[in-house]
Amino acid sequence: MNLSFFDQFSSPCFLGTPLITLSLLFPALLLPSPGRRWINNRLSTIQLWFTCLITKQLMTPLNKTGHKWALLLTSLILMLLTINLLGLLPYTFTPTTQLSMNMALALPLWFATLLIGLRNQFSASLSHLLPEGTPSPLIPALIMIETTSLLIRPLALGVRLTANLTAGHLLIQLISTATIALLPMMPSVSALTALILLLLTILEIAVAMIQAYVFVLLLSLYLQENI
């Protein structure tokens, strides 16, 4: 039974073909495409308002140079948001529970922000590795510590998203299994467990939204440091 709890995190296959690509592209089909009319329906209006709100929140700390990343960061947060929320539905697969995918998103984007900083302000980027006024005996140790903290940023991004979503999915499966197992023996306890499951599901919806926002927000903060 312990192994079956982790089966939900394995990539689904059909005739030996992994379906993770389909699970990544399917959320995009649920978003309404913009029309040519001046007045759109309510769904398109809500989508436009939500997209503008997210873009404003992400671009406010950045200067005009960083606004070039608006399309990339907004598309990324919408993709992560839809994937995380759809992954809470029964009999679905959540690609963002795979560390390999999250690292594939975090590492290139972090490296791009680092290269931008080294190209535009080389001295300022290197000065972050050594705080001003550091005693001479501590300089080698602080440079190693700051370099390590800089290099683990993409790992922290990927692990944070993977760990939070994986833990939430496991808790939901454990409590739902306990609810079904207790139903014939102790219905009252099973009803209490079902209530806990409902509250946990609401919490996981909030976690799915927050983790998508935190992932992109940290990338925007890394970009802010380098422009």
mmCIF file with all atom_site columns, C-alpha atoms in Angstrom:
data_model
loop_
_atom_site.group_PDB
_atom_site.id
_atom_site.type_symbol
_atom_site.label_atom_id
_atom_site.label_alt_id
_atom_site.label_comp_id
_atom_site.label_asym_id
_atom_site.label_entity_id
_atom_site.label_seq_id
_atom_site.pdbx_PDB_ins_code
_atom_site.Cartn_x
_atom_site.Cartn_y
_atom_site.Cartn_z
_atom_site.occupancy
_atom_site.B_iso_or_equiv
_atom_site.pdbx_formal_charge
_atom_site.auth_seq_id
_atom_site.auth_comp_id
_atom_site.auth_asym_id
_atom_site.auth_atom_id
_atom_site.pdbx_PDB_model_num
ATOM 1   C CA . MET A 1 1   ? 0.000   0.000  0.000   1.00 0.00 ? 1   MET A CA 1
ATOM 2   C CA . ASN A 1 2   ? 2.899   2.371  0.686   1.00 0.00 ? 2   ASN A CA 1
ATOM 3   C CA . LEU A 1 3   ? 4.054   2.127  -2.903  1.00 0.00 ? 3   LEU A CA 1
ATOM 4   C CA . SER A 1 4   ? 0.567   2.851  -4.247  1.00 0.00 ? 4   SER A CA 1
ATOM 5   C CA . PHE A 1 5   ? 0.598   6.262  -2.561  1.00 0.00 ? 5   PHE A CA 1
ATOM 6   C CA . PHE A 1 6   ? 3.441   7.329  -4.840  1.00 0.00 ? 6   PHE A CA 1
ATOM 7   C CA . ASP A 1 7   ? 1.969   5.907  -8.032  1.00 0.00 ? 7   ASP A CA 1
ATOM 8   C CA . GLN A 1 8   ? 0.173   9.207  -8.629  1.00 0.00 ? 8   GLN A CA 1
ATOM 9   C CA . PHE A 1 9   ? 3.545   10.914 -9.153  1.00 0.00 ? 9   PHE A CA 1
ATOM 10  C CA . SER A 1 10  ? 4.671   8.601  -11.963 1.00 0.00 ? 10  SER A CA 1
ATOM 11  C CA . SER A 1 11  ? 4.285   9.983  -15.462 1.00 0.00 ? 11  SER A CA 1
ATOM 12  C CA . PRO A 1 12  ? 1.311   8.338  -17.249 1.00 0.00 ? 12  PRO A CA 1
ATOM 13  C CA . CYS A 1 13  ? 2.025   6.389  -20.420 1.00 0.00 ? 13  CYS A CA 1
ATOM 14  C CA . PHE A 1 14  ? -0.154  5.197  -23.281 1.00 0.00 ? 14  PHE A CA 1
ATOM 15  C CA . LEU A 1 15  ? 1.217   2.450  -25.532 1.00 0.00 ? 15  LEU A CA 1
ATOM 16  C CA . GLY A 1 16  ? 4.668   3.161  -24.132 1.00 0.00 ? 16  GLY A CA 1
ATOM 17  C CA . THR A 1 17  ? 4.444   6.895  -24.912 1.00 0.00 ? 17  THR A CA 1
ATOM 18  C CA . PRO A 1 18  ? 4.737   9.344  -21.973 1.00 0.00 ? 18  PRO A CA 1
ATOM 19  C CA . LEU A 1 19  ? 1.746   11.666 -21.741 1.00 0.00 ? 19  LEU A CA 1
ATOM 20  C CA . ILE A 1 20  ? 3.481   14.390 -19.724 1.00 0.00 ? 20  ILE A CA 1
ATOM 21  C CA . THR A 1 21  ? 3.649   16.605 -22.824 1.00 0.00 ? 21  THR A CA 1
ATOM 22  C CA . LEU A 1 22  ? -0.114  16.322 -23.243 1.00 0.00 ? 22  LEU A CA 1
ATOM 23  C CA . SER A 1 23  ? -0.665  17.155 -19.583 1.00 0.00 ? 23  SER A CA 1
ATOM 24  C CA . LEU A 1 24  ? 1.473   20.278 -20.036 1.00 0.00 ? 24  LEU A CA 1
ATOM 25  C CA . LEU A 1 25  ? -0.376  21.471 -23.138 1.00 0.00 ? 25  LEU A CA 1
ATOM 26  C CA . PHE A 1 26  ? -3.909  20.611 -22.031 1.00 0.00 ? 26  PHE A CA 1
ATOM 27  C CA . PRO A 1 27  ? -4.290  23.503 -19.528 1.00 0.00 ? 27  PRO A CA 1
ATOM 28  C CA . ALA A 1 28  ? -3.650  25.981 -22.336 1.00 0.00 ? 28  ALA A CA 1
ATOM 29  C CA . LEU A 1 29  ? -6.726  24.675 -24.148 1.00 0.00 ? 29  LEU A CA 1
ATOM 30  C CA . LEU A 1 30  ? -8.922  25.678 -21.209 1.00 0.00 ? 30  LEU A CA 1
ATOM 31  C CA . LEU A 1 31  ? -7.972  29.359 -21.465 1.00 0.00 ? 31  LEU A CA 1
ATOM 32  C CA . PRO A 1 32  ? -10.312 31.290 -23.784 1.00 0.00 ? 32  PRO A CA 1
ATOM 33  C CA . SER A 1 33  ? -8.647  32.833 -26.796 1.00 0.00 ? 33  SER A CA 1
ATOM 34  C CA . PRO A 1 34  ? -9.120  36.595 -27.333 1.00 0.00 ? 34  PRO A CA 1
ATOM 35  C CA . GLY A 1 35  ? -11.695 37.544 -29.912 1.00 0.00 ? 35  GLY A CA 1
ATOM 36  C CA . ARG A 1 36  ? -11.951 40.423 -32.373 1.00 0.00 ? 36  ARG A CA 1
ATOM 37  C CA . ARG A 1 37  ? -14.962 42.023 -30.746 1.00 0.00 ? 37  ARG A CA 1
ATOM 38  C CA . TRP A 1 38  ? -14.792 45.181 -28.676 1.00 0.00 ? 38  TRP A CA 1
ATOM 39  C CA . ILE A 1 39  ? -17.064 43.625 -26.059 1.00 0.00 ? 39  ILE A CA 1
ATOM 40  C CA . ASN A 1 40  ? -16.103 40.101 -25.001 1.00 0.00 ? 40  ASN A CA 1
ATOM 41  C CA . ASN A 1 41  ? -17.945 37.650 -22.831 1.00 0.00 ? 41  ASN A CA 1
ATOM 42  C CA . ARG A 1 42  ? -17.546 37.572 -19.060 1.00 0.00 ? 42  ARG A CA 1
ATOM 43  C CA . LEU A 1 43  ? -14.983 34.773 -19.090 1.00 0.00 ? 43  LEU A CA 1
ATOM 44  C CA . SER A 1 44  ? -12.663 36.665 -21.417 1.00 0.00 ? 44  SER A CA 1
ATOM 45  C CA . THR A 1 45  ? -13.119 39.830 -19.384 1.00 0.00 ? 45  THR A CA 1
ATOM 46  C CA . ILE A 1 46  ? -12.214 38.036 -16.143 1.00 0.00 ? 46  ILE A CA 1
ATOM 47  C CA . GLN A 1 47  ? -9.219  36.446 -17.832 1.00 0.00 ? 47  GLN A CA 1
ATOM 48  C CA . LEU A 1 48  ? -7.988  39.824 -19.098 1.00 0.00 ? 48  LEU A CA 1
ATOM 49  C CA . TRP A 1 49  ? -8.492  41.452 -15.688 1.00 0.00 ? 49  TRP A CA 1
ATOM 50  C CA . PHE A 1 50  ? -6.671  38.623 -13.905 1.00 0.00 ? 50  PHE A CA 1
ATOM 51  C CA . THR A 1 51  ? -3.783  38.688 -16.385 1.00 0.00 ? 51  THR A CA 1
ATOM 52  C CA . CYS A 1 52  ? -3.393  42.459 -16.040 1.00 0.00 ? 52  CYS A CA 1
ATOM 53  C CA . LEU A 1 53  ? -3.471  42.153 -12.243 1.00 0.00 ? 53  LEU A CA 1
ATOM 54  C CA . ILE A 1 54  ? -0.740  39.506 -12.224 1.00 0.00 ? 54  ILE A CA 1
ATOM 55  C CA . THR A 1 55  ? 1.398   41.451 -14.695 1.00 0.00 ? 55  THR A CA 1
ATOM 56  C CA . LYS A 1 56  ? 1.081   44.623 -12.613 1.00 0.00 ? 56  LYS A CA 1
ATOM 57  C CA . GLN A 1 57  ? 2.095   42.808 -9.422  1.00 0.00 ? 57  GLN A CA 1
ATOM 58  C CA . LEU A 1 58  ? 5.145   41.231 -11.056 1.00 0.00 ? 58  LEU A CA 1
ATOM 59  C CA . MET A 1 59  ? 6.335   44.302 -12.970 1.00 0.00 ? 59  MET A CA 1
ATOM 60  C CA . THR A 1 60  ? 5.881   46.904 -10.220 1.00 0.00 ? 60  THR A CA 1
ATOM 61  C CA . PRO A 1 61  ? 9.319   46.308 -8.574  1.00 0.00 ? 61  PRO A CA 1
ATOM 62  C CA . LEU A 1 62  ? 11.119  46.262 -11.953 1.00 0.00 ? 62  LEU A CA 1
ATOM 63  C CA . ASN A 1 63  ? 12.274  49.150 -14.086 1.00 0.00 ? 63  ASN A CA 1
ATOM 64  C CA . LYS A 1 64  ? 11.526  49.541 -17.780 1.00 0.00 ? 64  LYS A CA 1
ATOM 65  C CA . THR A 1 65  ? 14.350  47.177 -18.746 1.00 0.00 ? 65  THR A CA 1
ATOM 66  C CA . GLY A 1 66  ? 12.737  44.361 -16.786 1.00 0.00 ? 66  GLY A CA 1
ATOM 67  C CA . HIS A 1 67  ? 9.352   44.939 -18.436 1.00 0.00 ? 67  HIS A CA 1
ATOM 68  C CA . LYS A 1 68  ? 10.643  42.969 -21.410 1.00 0.00 ? 68  LYS A CA 1
ATOM 69  C CA . TRP A 1 69  ? 10.114  39.869 -19.256 1.00 0.00 ? 69  TRP A CA 1
ATOM 70  C CA . ALA A 1 70  ? 6.417   40.617 -18.701 1.00 0.00 ? 70  ALA A CA 1
ATOM 71  C CA . LEU A 1 71  ? 5.126   38.172 -21.326 1.00 0.00 ? 71  LEU A CA 1
ATOM 72  C CA . LEU A 1 72  ? 7.441   35.370 -20.175 1.00 0.00 ? 72  LEU A CA 1
ATOM 73  C CA . LEU A 1 73  ? 6.725   35.721 -16.461 1.00 0.00 ? 73  LEU A CA 1
ATOM 74  C CA . THR A 1 74  ? 2.972   36.152 -16.920 1.00 0.00 ? 74  THR A CA 1
ATOM 75  C CA . SER A 1 75  ? 2.770   33.114 -19.198 1.00 0.00 ? 75  SER A CA 1
ATOM 76  C CA . LEU A 1 76  ? 4.814   31.098 -16.701 1.00 0.00 ? 76  LEU A CA 1
ATOM 77  C CA . ILE A 1 77  ? 2.614   31.934 -13.716 1.00 0.00 ? 77  ILE A CA 1
ATOM 78  C CA . LEU A 1 78  ? -0.567  31.189 -15.682 1.00 0.00 ? 78  LEU A CA 1
ATOM 79  C CA . MET A 1 79  ? 0.841   27.835 -16.771 1.00 0.00 ? 79  MET A CA 1
ATOM 80  C CA . LEU A 1 80  ? 1.929   26.875 -13.249 1.00 0.00 ? 80  LEU A CA 1
ATOM 81  C CA . LEU A 1 81  ? -1.369  28.062 -11.798 1.00 0.00 ? 81  LEU A CA 1
ATOM 82  C CA . THR A 1 82  ? -3.531  26.019 -14.164 1.00 0.00 ? 82  THR A CA 1
ATOM 83  C CA . ILE A 1 83  ? -1.339  22.911 -13.856 1.00 0.00 ? 83  ILE A CA 1
ATOM 84  C CA . ASN A 1 84  ? -1.334  23.066 -10.051 1.00 0.00 ? 84  ASN A CA 1
ATOM 85  C CA . LEU A 1 85  ? -5.096  23.552 -9.802  1.00 0.00 ? 85  LEU A CA 1
ATOM 86  C CA . LEU A 1 86  ? -5.959  20.887 -12.368 1.00 0.00 ? 86  LEU A CA 1
ATOM 87  C CA . GLY A 1 87  ? -3.667  18.484 -10.522 1.00 0.00 ? 87  GLY A CA 1
ATOM 88  C CA . LEU A 1 88  ? -6.025  18.587 -7.532  1.00 0.00 ? 88  LEU A CA 1
ATOM 89  C CA . LEU A 1 89  ? -8.809  16.965 -9.539  1.00 0.00 ? 89  LEU A CA 1
ATOM 90  C CA . PRO A 1 90  ? -9.280  13.188 -9.124  1.00 0.00 ? 90  PRO A CA 1
ATOM 91  C CA . TYR A 1 91  ? -7.501  10.871 -11.553 1.00 0.00 ? 91  TYR A CA 1
ATOM 92  C CA . THR A 1 92  ? -5.233  13.613 -12.873 1.00 0.00 ? 92  THR A CA 1
ATOM 93  C CA . PHE A 1 93  ? -1.474  13.978 -13.110 1.00 0.00 ? 93  PHE A CA 1
ATOM 94  C CA . THR A 1 94  ? 0.411   17.031 -11.846 1.00 0.00 ? 94  THR A CA 1
ATOM 95  C CA . PRO A 1 95  ? 3.613   17.639 -13.849 1.00 0.00 ? 95  PRO A CA 1
ATOM 96  C CA . THR A 1 96  ? 4.852   20.166 -11.281 1.00 0.00 ? 96  THR A CA 1
ATOM 97  C CA . THR A 1 97  ? 5.326   17.355 -8.750  1.00 0.00 ? 97  THR A CA 1
ATOM 98  C CA . GLN A 1 98  ? 8.295   16.242 -10.874 1.00 0.00 ? 98  GLN A CA 1
ATOM 99  C CA . LEU A 1 99  ? 11.555  17.797 -9.691  1.00 0.00 ? 99  LEU A CA 1
ATOM 100 C CA . SER A 1 100 ? 13.070  17.403 -13.154 1.00 0.00 ? 100 SER A CA 1
ATOM 101 C CA . MET A 1 101 ? 10.404  19.613 -14.714 1.00 0.00 ? 101 MET A CA 1
ATOM 102 C CA . ASN A 1 102 ? 10.624  22.294 -12.035 1.00 0.00 ? 102 ASN A CA 1
ATOM 103 C CA . MET A 1 103 ? 14.404  22.366 -12.352 1.00 0.00 ? 103 MET A CA 1
ATOM 104 C CA . ALA A 1 104 ? 14.052  22.621 -16.132 1.00 0.00 ? 104 ALA A CA 1
ATOM 105 C CA . LEU A 1 105 ? 11.980  25.767 -15.566 1.00 0.00 ? 105 LEU A CA 1
ATOM 106 C CA . ALA A 1 106 ? 14.029  27.269 -12.732 1.00 0.00 ? 106 ALA A CA 1
ATOM 107 C CA . LEU A 1 107 ? 17.597  26.691 -13.927 1.00 0.00 ? 107 LEU A CA 1
ATOM 108 C CA . PRO A 1 108 ? 17.483  28.386 -17.376 1.00 0.00 ? 108 PRO A CA 1
ATOM 109 C CA . LEU A 1 109 ? 15.492  31.373 -16.120 1.00 0.00 ? 109 LEU A CA 1
ATOM 110 C CA . TRP A 1 110 ? 17.783  31.890 -13.113 1.00 0.00 ? 110 TRP A CA 1
ATOM 111 C CA . PHE A 1 111 ? 20.847  31.536 -15.334 1.00 0.00 ? 111 PHE A CA 1
ATOM 112 C CA . ALA A 1 112 ? 19.395  34.100 -17.748 1.00 0.00 ? 112 ALA A CA 1
ATOM 113 C CA . THR A 1 113 ? 18.971  36.647 -14.935 1.00 0.00 ? 113 THR A CA 1
ATOM 114 C CA . LEU A 1 114 ? 22.544  35.951 -13.812 1.00 0.00 ? 114 LEU A CA 1
ATOM 115 C CA . LEU A 1 115 ? 23.926  36.478 -17.313 1.00 0.00 ? 115 LEU A CA 1
ATOM 116 C CA . ILE A 1 116 ? 21.995  39.732 -17.652 1.00 0.00 ? 116 ILE A CA 1
ATOM 117 C CA . GLY A 1 117 ? 23.574  40.989 -14.448 1.00 0.00 ? 117 GLY A CA 1
ATOM 118 C CA . LEU A 1 118 ? 27.079  39.974 -15.495 1.00 0.00 ? 118 LEU A CA 1
ATOM 119 C CA . ARG A 1 119 ? 26.642  41.632 -18.887 1.00 0.00 ? 119 ARG A CA 1
ATOM 120 C CA . ASN A 1 120 ? 25.030  44.901 -17.783 1.00 0.00 ? 120 ASN A CA 1
ATOM 121 C CA . GLN A 1 121 ? 26.696  45.510 -14.405 1.00 0.00 ? 121 GLN A CA 1
ATOM 122 C CA . PHE A 1 122 ? 29.618  43.161 -13.970 1.00 0.00 ? 122 PHE A CA 1
ATOM 123 C CA . SER A 1 123 ? 31.193  44.882 -10.967 1.00 0.00 ? 123 SER A CA 1
ATOM 124 C CA . ALA A 1 124 ? 27.896  45.319 -9.107  1.00 0.00 ? 124 ALA A CA 1
ATOM 125 C CA . SER A 1 125 ? 27.002  41.666 -9.619  1.00 0.00 ? 125 SER A CA 1
ATOM 126 C CA . LEU A 1 126 ? 30.317  40.492 -8.225  1.00 0.00 ? 126 LEU A CA 1
ATOM 127 C CA . SER A 1 127 ? 30.074  42.930 -5.318  1.00 0.00 ? 127 SER A CA 1
ATOM 128 C CA . HIS A 1 128 ? 27.089  40.972 -3.983  1.00 0.00 ? 128 HIS A CA 1
ATOM 129 C CA . LEU A 1 129 ? 29.480  38.147 -3.155  1.00 0.00 ? 129 LEU A CA 1
ATOM 130 C CA . LEU A 1 130 ? 31.357  40.271 -0.606  1.00 0.00 ? 130 LEU A CA 1
ATOM 131 C CA . PRO A 1 131 ? 29.562  42.692 1.761   1.00 0.00 ? 131 PRO A CA 1
ATOM 132 C CA . GLU A 1 132 ? 31.192  46.059 2.314   1.00 0.00 ? 132 GLU A CA 1
ATOM 133 C CA . GLY A 1 133 ? 33.377  46.373 5.390   1.00 0.00 ? 133 GLY A CA 1
ATOM 134 C CA . THR A 1 134 ? 34.120  42.654 5.732   1.00 0.00 ? 134 THR A CA 1
ATOM 135 C CA . PRO A 1 135 ? 37.237  41.877 7.817   1.00 0.00 ? 135 PRO A CA 1
ATOM 136 C CA . SER A 1 136 ? 40.099  40.492 5.764   1.00 0.00 ? 136 SER A CA 1
ATOM 137 C CA . PRO A 1 137 ? 40.256  37.059 7.507   1.00 0.00 ? 137 PRO A CA 1
ATOM 138 C CA . LEU A 1 138 ? 36.571  36.444 6.708   1.00 0.00 ? 138 LEU A CA 1
ATOM 139 C CA . ILE A 1 139 ? 36.751  37.355 3.021   1.00 0.00 ? 139 ILE A CA 1
ATOM 140 C CA . PRO A 1 140 ? 37.429  33.812 1.640   1.00 0.00 ? 140 PRO A CA 1
ATOM 141 C CA . ALA A 1 141 ? 34.747  32.221 3.816   1.00 0.00 ? 141 ALA A CA 1
ATOM 142 C CA . LEU A 1 142 ? 32.118  34.851 2.953   1.00 0.00 ? 142 LEU A CA 1
ATOM 143 C CA . ILE A 1 143 ? 32.844  34.588 -0.769  1.00 0.00 ? 143 ILE A CA 1
ATOM 144 C CA . MET A 1 144 ? 32.336  30.812 -0.601  1.00 0.00 ? 144 MET A CA 1
ATOM 145 C CA . ILE A 1 145 ? 29.118  31.189 1.413   1.00 0.00 ? 145 ILE A CA 1
ATOM 146 C CA . GLU A 1 146 ? 27.644  33.848 -0.885  1.00 0.00 ? 146 GLU A CA 1
ATOM 147 C CA . THR A 1 147 ? 28.619  31.873 -3.985  1.00 0.00 ? 147 THR A CA 1
ATOM 148 C CA . THR A 1 148 ? 26.962  28.753 -2.583  1.00 0.00 ? 148 THR A CA 1
ATOM 149 C CA . SER A 1 149 ? 23.804  30.669 -1.700  1.00 0.00 ? 149 SER A CA 1
ATOM 150 C CA . LEU A 1 150 ? 23.745  32.086 -5.231  1.00 0.00 ? 150 LEU A CA 1
ATOM 151 C CA . LEU A 1 151 ? 24.175  28.690 -6.887  1.00 0.00 ? 151 LEU A CA 1
ATOM 152 C CA . ILE A 1 152 ? 21.471  26.948 -4.848  1.00 0.00 ? 152 ILE A CA 1
ATOM 153 C CA . ARG A 1 153 ? 18.786  29.459 -5.834  1.00 0.00 ? 153 ARG A CA 1
ATOM 154 C CA . PRO A 1 154 ? 17.441  27.398 -8.761  1.00 0.00 ? 154 PRO A CA 1
ATOM 155 C CA . LEU A 1 155 ? 17.559  24.253 -6.627  1.00 0.00 ? 155 LEU A CA 1
ATOM 156 C CA . ALA A 1 156 ? 15.558  26.027 -3.915  1.00 0.00 ? 156 ALA A CA 1
ATOM 157 C CA . LEU A 1 157 ? 12.994  27.152 -6.494  1.00 0.00 ? 157 LEU A CA 1
ATOM 158 C CA . GLY A 1 158 ? 12.476  23.656 -7.864  1.00 0.00 ? 158 GLY A CA 1
ATOM 159 C CA . VAL A 1 159 ? 12.537  21.824 -4.531  1.00 0.00 ? 159 VAL A CA 1
ATOM 160 C CA . ARG A 1 160 ? 10.124  24.295 -2.884  1.00 0.00 ? 160 ARG A CA 1
ATOM 161 C CA . LEU A 1 161 ? 7.498   23.847 -5.584  1.00 0.00 ? 161 LEU A CA 1
ATOM 162 C CA . THR A 1 162 ? 7.941   20.067 -5.759  1.00 0.00 ? 162 THR A CA 1
ATOM 163 C CA . ALA A 1 163 ? 7.924   19.489 -1.997  1.00 0.00 ? 163 ALA A CA 1
ATOM 164 C CA . ASN A 1 164 ? 4.843   21.593 -1.276  1.00 0.00 ? 164 ASN A CA 1
ATOM 165 C CA . LEU A 1 165 ? 2.733   20.025 -4.013  1.00 0.00 ? 165 LEU A CA 1
ATOM 166 C CA . THR A 1 166 ? 3.929   16.487 -3.294  1.00 0.00 ? 166 THR A CA 1
ATOM 167 C CA . ALA A 1 167 ? 3.217   16.799 0.428   1.00 0.00 ? 167 ALA A CA 1
ATOM 168 C CA . GLY A 1 168 ? -0.258  18.154 -0.241  1.00 0.00 ? 168 GLY A CA 1
ATOM 169 C CA . HIS A 1 169 ? -1.135  15.351 -2.662  1.00 0.00 ? 169 HIS A CA 1
ATOM 170 C CA . LEU A 1 170 ? 0.098   12.719 -0.225  1.00 0.00 ? 170 LEU A CA 1
ATOM 171 C CA . LEU A 1 171 ? -1.919  14.178 2.650   1.00 0.00 ? 171 LEU A CA 1
ATOM 172 C CA . ILE A 1 172 ? -5.075  14.290 0.543   1.00 0.00 ? 172 ILE A CA 1
ATOM 173 C CA . GLN A 1 173 ? -4.622  10.669 -0.533  1.00 0.00 ? 173 GLN A CA 1
ATOM 174 C CA . LEU A 1 174 ? -3.859  9.463  3.006   1.00 0.00 ? 174 LEU A CA 1
ATOM 175 C CA . ILE A 1 175 ? -6.880  11.201 4.545   1.00 0.00 ? 175 ILE A CA 1
ATOM 176 C CA . SER A 1 176 ? -9.215  10.126 1.738   1.00 0.00 ? 176 SER A CA 1
ATOM 177 C CA . THR A 1 177 ? -8.044  6.522  2.147   1.00 0.00 ? 177 THR A CA 1
ATOM 178 C CA . ALA A 1 178 ? -8.666  6.744  5.892   1.00 0.00 ? 178 ALA A CA 1
ATOM 179 C CA . THR A 1 179 ? -12.143 8.195  5.276   1.00 0.00 ? 179 THR A CA 1
ATOM 180 C CA . ILE A 1 180 ? -13.169 5.299  3.066   1.00 0.00 ? 180 ILE A CA 1
ATOM 181 C CA . ALA A 1 181 ? -11.625 2.696  5.379   1.00 0.00 ? 181 ALA A CA 1
ATOM 182 C CA . LEU A 1 182 ? -13.405 4.068  8.476   1.00 0.00 ? 182 LEU A CA 1
ATOM 183 C CA . LEU A 1 183 ? -16.809 4.451  6.845   1.00 0.00 ? 183 LEU A CA 1
ATOM 184 C CA . PRO A 1 184 ? -18.161 0.898  7.509   1.00 0.00 ? 184 PRO A CA 1
ATOM 185 C CA . MET A 1 185 ? -16.665 0.656  11.016  1.00 0.00 ? 185 MET A CA 1
ATOM 186 C CA . MET A 1 186 ? -16.990 4.165  12.499  1.00 0.00 ? 186 MET A CA 1
ATOM 187 C CA . PRO A 1 187 ? -19.244 6.430  10.396  1.00 0.00 ? 187 PRO A CA 1
ATOM 188 C CA . SER A 1 188 ? -18.974 9.366  12.790  1.00 0.00 ? 188 SER A CA 1
ATOM 189 C CA . VAL A 1 189 ? -15.178 9.321  12.707  1.00 0.00 ? 189 VAL A CA 1
ATOM 190 C CA . SER A 1 190 ? -15.318 8.928  8.947   1.00 0.00 ? 190 SER A CA 1
ATOM 191 C CA . ALA A 1 191 ? -17.545 12.027 8.682   1.00 0.00 ? 191 ALA A CA 1
ATOM 192 C CA . LEU A 1 192 ? -15.071 13.998 10.806  1.00 0.00 ? 192 LEU A CA 1
ATOM 193 C CA . THR A 1 193 ? -12.224 12.800 8.606   1.00 0.00 ? 193 THR A CA 1
ATOM 194 C CA . ALA A 1 194 ? -14.189 13.857 5.519   1.00 0.00 ? 194 ALA A CA 1
ATOM 195 C CA . LEU A 1 195 ? -14.570 17.336 7.001   1.00 0.00 ? 195 LEU A CA 1
ATOM 196 C CA . ILE A 1 196 ? -10.817 17.487 7.579   1.00 0.00 ? 196 ILE A CA 1
ATOM 197 C CA . LEU A 1 197 ? -10.327 16.354 3.982   1.00 0.00 ? 197 LEU A CA 1
ATOM 198 C CA . LEU A 1 198 ? -12.551 19.189 2.747   1.00 0.00 ? 198 LEU A CA 1
ATOM 199 C CA . LEU A 1 199 ? -10.601 21.770 4.737   1.00 0.00 ? 199 LEU A CA 1
ATOM 200 C CA . LEU A 1 200 ? -7.313  20.287 3.520   1.00 0.00 ? 200 LEU A CA 1
ATOM 201 C CA . THR A 1 201 ? -8.494  20.486 -0.085  1.00 0.00 ? 201 THR A CA 1
ATOM 202 C CA . ILE A 1 202 ? -9.316  24.174 0.337   1.00 0.00 ? 202 ILE A CA 1
ATOM 203 C CA . LEU A 1 203 ? -5.877  24.675 1.869   1.00 0.00 ? 203 LEU A CA 1
ATOM 204 C CA . GLU A 1 204 ? -4.209  22.863 -1.033  1.00 0.00 ? 204 GLU A CA 1
ATOM 205 C CA . ILE A 1 205 ? -6.026  25.092 -3.535  1.00 0.00 ? 205 ILE A CA 1
ATOM 206 C CA . ALA A 1 206 ? -4.514  28.076 -1.758  1.00 0.00 ? 206 ALA A CA 1
ATOM 207 C CA . VAL A 1 207 ? -1.088  26.389 -1.662  1.00 0.00 ? 207 VAL A CA 1
ATOM 208 C CA . ALA A 1 208 ? -1.252  25.636 -5.414  1.00 0.00 ? 208 ALA A CA 1
ATOM 209 C CA . MET A 1 209 ? -1.939  29.298 -6.160  1.00 0.00 ? 209 MET A CA 1
ATOM 210 C CA . ILE A 1 210 ? 0.619   30.640 -3.685  1.00 0.00 ? 210 ILE A CA 1
ATOM 211 C CA . GLN A 1 211 ? 3.420   28.350 -4.863  1.00 0.00 ? 211 GLN A CA 1
ATOM 212 C CA . ALA A 1 212 ? 2.918   29.365 -8.491  1.00 0.00 ? 212 ALA A CA 1
ATOM 213 C CA . TYR A 1 213 ? 3.037   33.023 -7.459  1.00 0.00 ? 213 TYR A CA 1
ATOM 214 C CA . VAL A 1 214 ? 6.100   32.563 -5.222  1.00 0.00 ? 214 VAL A CA 1
ATOM 215 C CA . PHE A 1 215 ? 8.004   30.718 -7.972  1.00 0.00 ? 215 PHE A CA 1
ATOM 216 C CA . VAL A 1 216 ? 7.559   33.557 -10.465 1.00 0.00 ? 216 VAL A CA 1
ATOM 217 C CA . LEU A 1 217 ? 7.897   36.299 -7.855  1.00 0.00 ? 217 LEU A CA 1
ATOM 218 C CA . LEU A 1 218 ? 11.320  35.025 -6.781  1.00 0.00 ? 218 LEU A CA 1
ATOM 219 C CA . LEU A 1 219 ? 12.414  34.938 -10.413 1.00 0.00 ? 219 LEU A CA 1
ATOM 220 C CA . SER A 1 220 ? 11.311  38.565 -10.791 1.00 0.00 ? 220 SER A CA 1
ATOM 221 C CA . LEU A 1 221 ? 13.273  39.477 -7.644  1.00 0.00 ? 221 LEU A CA 1
ATOM 222 C CA . TYR A 1 222 ? 16.379  37.751 -9.025  1.00 0.00 ? 222 TYR A CA 1
ATOM 223 C CA . LEU A 1 223 ? 15.867  39.753 -12.209 1.00 0.00 ? 223 LEU A CA 1
ATOM 224 C CA . GLN A 1 224 ? 15.534  42.947 -10.202 1.00 0.00 ? 224 GLN A CA 1
ATOM 225 C CA . GLU A 1 225 ? 18.937  42.373 -8.610  1.00 0.00 ? 225 GLU A CA 1
ATOM 226 C CA . ASN A 1 226 ? 20.619  42.122 -11.993 1.00 0.00 ? 226 ASN A CA 1
ATOM 227 C CA . ILE A 1 227 ? 19.131  44.988 -13.989 1.00 0.00 ? 227 ILE A CA 1
#
